[in-house]
Amino acid sequence: MPRKKKIEMEVVNHNAAGIDVGSKSHFVAVGQALEDVKEFGVYAEDLIKLCEWLLSYGITTVAMESTGDYWQNLYVELQKHGIEVILCNGKFTKHDVPTVRFNFGKRIAA
């Protein structure tokens, strides 16, 4: 079986992070290495820790999908902490780059 080609993307904003929003947890990536990804719960105290972690890395902007209703509490907490939020509609982002899909939880690029 041929090995999967490693996909590397140029970092264009070192103060930005990506969040994979979920019903039971959120995965946050502040860089491209595995240790740059952390899982957080969905409760208020978890969201505060998530925001504090982002700020400790100098993150000022995050991008995340508006998945169901799961993004709403996170959005409010990020705004309270002064972090700019860019909401993405998964229907559009997945069609723009159909061959690249990132799963922050498993760190797989397919």
GROMACS .gro file of C-alpha atoms in nm:
model
  110
    1MET     CA    1   0.000   0.000   0.000
    2PRO     CA    2   0.151   0.338  -0.095
    3ARG     CA    3   0.226   0.580   0.186
    4LYS     CA    4   0.007   0.884   0.221
    5LYS     CA    5   0.174   1.201   0.113
    6LYS     CA    6   0.235   1.442   0.401
    7ILE     CA    7   0.049   1.766   0.349
    8GLU     CA    8   0.222   2.077   0.471
    9MET     CA    9   0.065   2.419   0.460
   10GLU     CA   10   0.239   2.750   0.498
   11VAL     CA   11   0.147   2.932   0.817
   12VAL     CA   12   0.017   3.273   0.712
   13ASN     CA   13  -0.103   3.395   1.052
   14HIS     CA   14   0.098   3.283   1.354
   15ASN     CA   15  -0.166   3.436   1.584
   16ALA     CA   16  -0.450   3.220   1.450
   17ALA     CA   17  -0.577   2.880   1.560
   18GLY     CA   18  -0.829   2.626   1.434
   19ILE     CA   19  -1.099   2.461   1.642
   20ASP     CA   20  -1.274   2.134   1.558
   21VAL     CA   21  -1.609   2.183   1.734
   22GLY     CA   22  -1.782   1.876   1.875
   23SER     CA   23  -2.072   1.779   2.099
   24LYS     CA   24  -1.854   1.622   2.371
   25SER     CA   25  -1.521   1.799   2.320
   26HIS     CA   26  -1.339   2.057   2.110
   27PHE     CA   27  -0.995   2.002   1.956
   28VAL     CA   28  -0.785   2.316   1.928
   29ALA     CA   29  -0.474   2.346   1.706
   30VAL     CA   30  -0.234   2.635   1.758
   31GLY     CA   31   0.032   2.493   1.524
   32GLN     CA   32   0.106   2.204   1.293
   33ALA     CA   33   0.280   1.964   1.533
   34LEU     CA   34   0.088   1.701   1.729
   35GLU     CA   35   0.181   1.870   2.058
   36ASP     CA   36   0.018   2.190   1.928
   37VAL     CA   37  -0.326   2.024   1.953
   38LYS     CA   38  -0.523   1.999   2.275
   39GLU     CA   39  -0.868   1.861   2.361
   40PHE     CA   40  -1.107   2.059   2.581
   41GLY     CA   41  -1.448   1.976   2.723
   42VAL     CA   42  -1.766   2.166   2.643
   43TYR     CA   43  -1.865   2.300   2.984
   44ALA     CA   44  -1.819   2.662   3.095
   45GLU     CA   45  -1.504   2.598   3.298
   46ASP     CA   46  -1.356   2.402   3.004
   47LEU     CA   47  -1.426   2.687   2.763
   48ILE     CA   48  -1.256   2.935   2.996
   49LYS     CA   49  -0.948   2.709   3.012
   50LEU     CA   50  -0.956   2.681   2.632
   51CYS     CA   51  -0.955   3.060   2.595
   52GLU     CA   52  -0.677   3.103   2.851
   53TRP     CA   53  -0.469   2.839   2.668
   54LEU     CA   54  -0.517   3.022   2.337
   55LEU     CA   55  -0.416   3.354   2.491
   56SER     CA   56  -0.104   3.194   2.643
   57TYR     CA   57   0.007   3.118   2.284
   58GLY     CA   58  -0.068   3.473   2.168
   59ILE     CA   59  -0.369   3.363   1.964
   60THR     CA   60  -0.594   3.654   1.863
   61THR     CA   61  -0.807   3.485   1.593
   62VAL     CA   62  -0.970   3.144   1.560
   63ALA     CA   63  -1.152   2.971   1.277
   64MET     CA   64  -1.415   2.708   1.349
   65GLU     CA   65  -1.712   2.544   1.183
   66SER     CA   66  -2.059   2.643   1.294
   67THR     CA   67  -2.148   2.280   1.372
   68GLY     CA   68  -2.507   2.241   1.492
   69ASP     CA   69  -2.555   2.441   1.811
   70TYR     CA   70  -2.225   2.326   1.964
   71TRP     CA   71  -2.029   2.632   1.854
   72GLN     CA   72  -2.251   2.894   2.021
   73ASN     CA   73  -2.128   2.881   2.384
   74LEU     CA   74  -1.770   2.859   2.264
   75TYR     CA   75  -1.823   3.161   2.039
   76VAL     CA   76  -1.955   3.370   2.329
   77GLU     CA   77  -1.663   3.273   2.556
   78LEU     CA   78  -1.404   3.347   2.287
   79GLN     CA   79  -1.561   3.689   2.230
   80LYS     CA   80  -1.556   3.760   2.607
   81HIS     CA   81  -1.181   3.692   2.603
   82GLY     CA   82  -1.126   3.930   2.311
   83ILE     CA   83  -1.053   3.658   2.056
   84GLU     CA   84  -1.178   3.721   1.701
   85VAL     CA   85  -1.389   3.432   1.569
   86ILE     CA   86  -1.423   3.339   1.204
   87LEU     CA   87  -1.716   3.102   1.154
   88CYS     CA   88  -1.695   2.868   0.857
   89ASN     CA   89  -1.976   2.677   0.696
   90GLY     CA   90  -1.853   2.321   0.647
   91LYS     CA   91  -2.057   2.282   0.328
   92PHE     CA   92  -1.848   2.550   0.162
   93THR     CA   93  -1.506   2.481   0.309
   94LYS     CA   94  -1.515   2.111   0.224
   95HIS     CA   95  -1.605   2.186  -0.138
   96ASP     CA   96  -1.334   2.448  -0.182
   97VAL     CA   97  -1.054   2.200  -0.111
   98PRO     CA   98  -1.203   1.856  -0.171
   99THR     CA   99  -0.877   1.659  -0.143
  100VAL     CA  100  -0.768   1.795   0.195
  101ARG     CA  101  -0.954   1.722   0.516
  102PHE     CA  102  -0.808   1.769   0.861
  103ASN     CA  103  -0.925   1.587   1.170
  104PHE     CA  104  -0.759   1.763   1.465
  105GLY     CA  105  -0.855   1.484   1.702
  106LYS     CA  106  -0.670   1.214   1.512
  107ARG     CA  107  -0.429   1.443   1.322
  108ILE     CA  108  -0.507   1.276   0.990
  109ALA     CA  109  -0.488   1.450   0.657
  110ALA     CA  110  -0.660   1.257   0.379
   0.00000   0.00000   0.00000
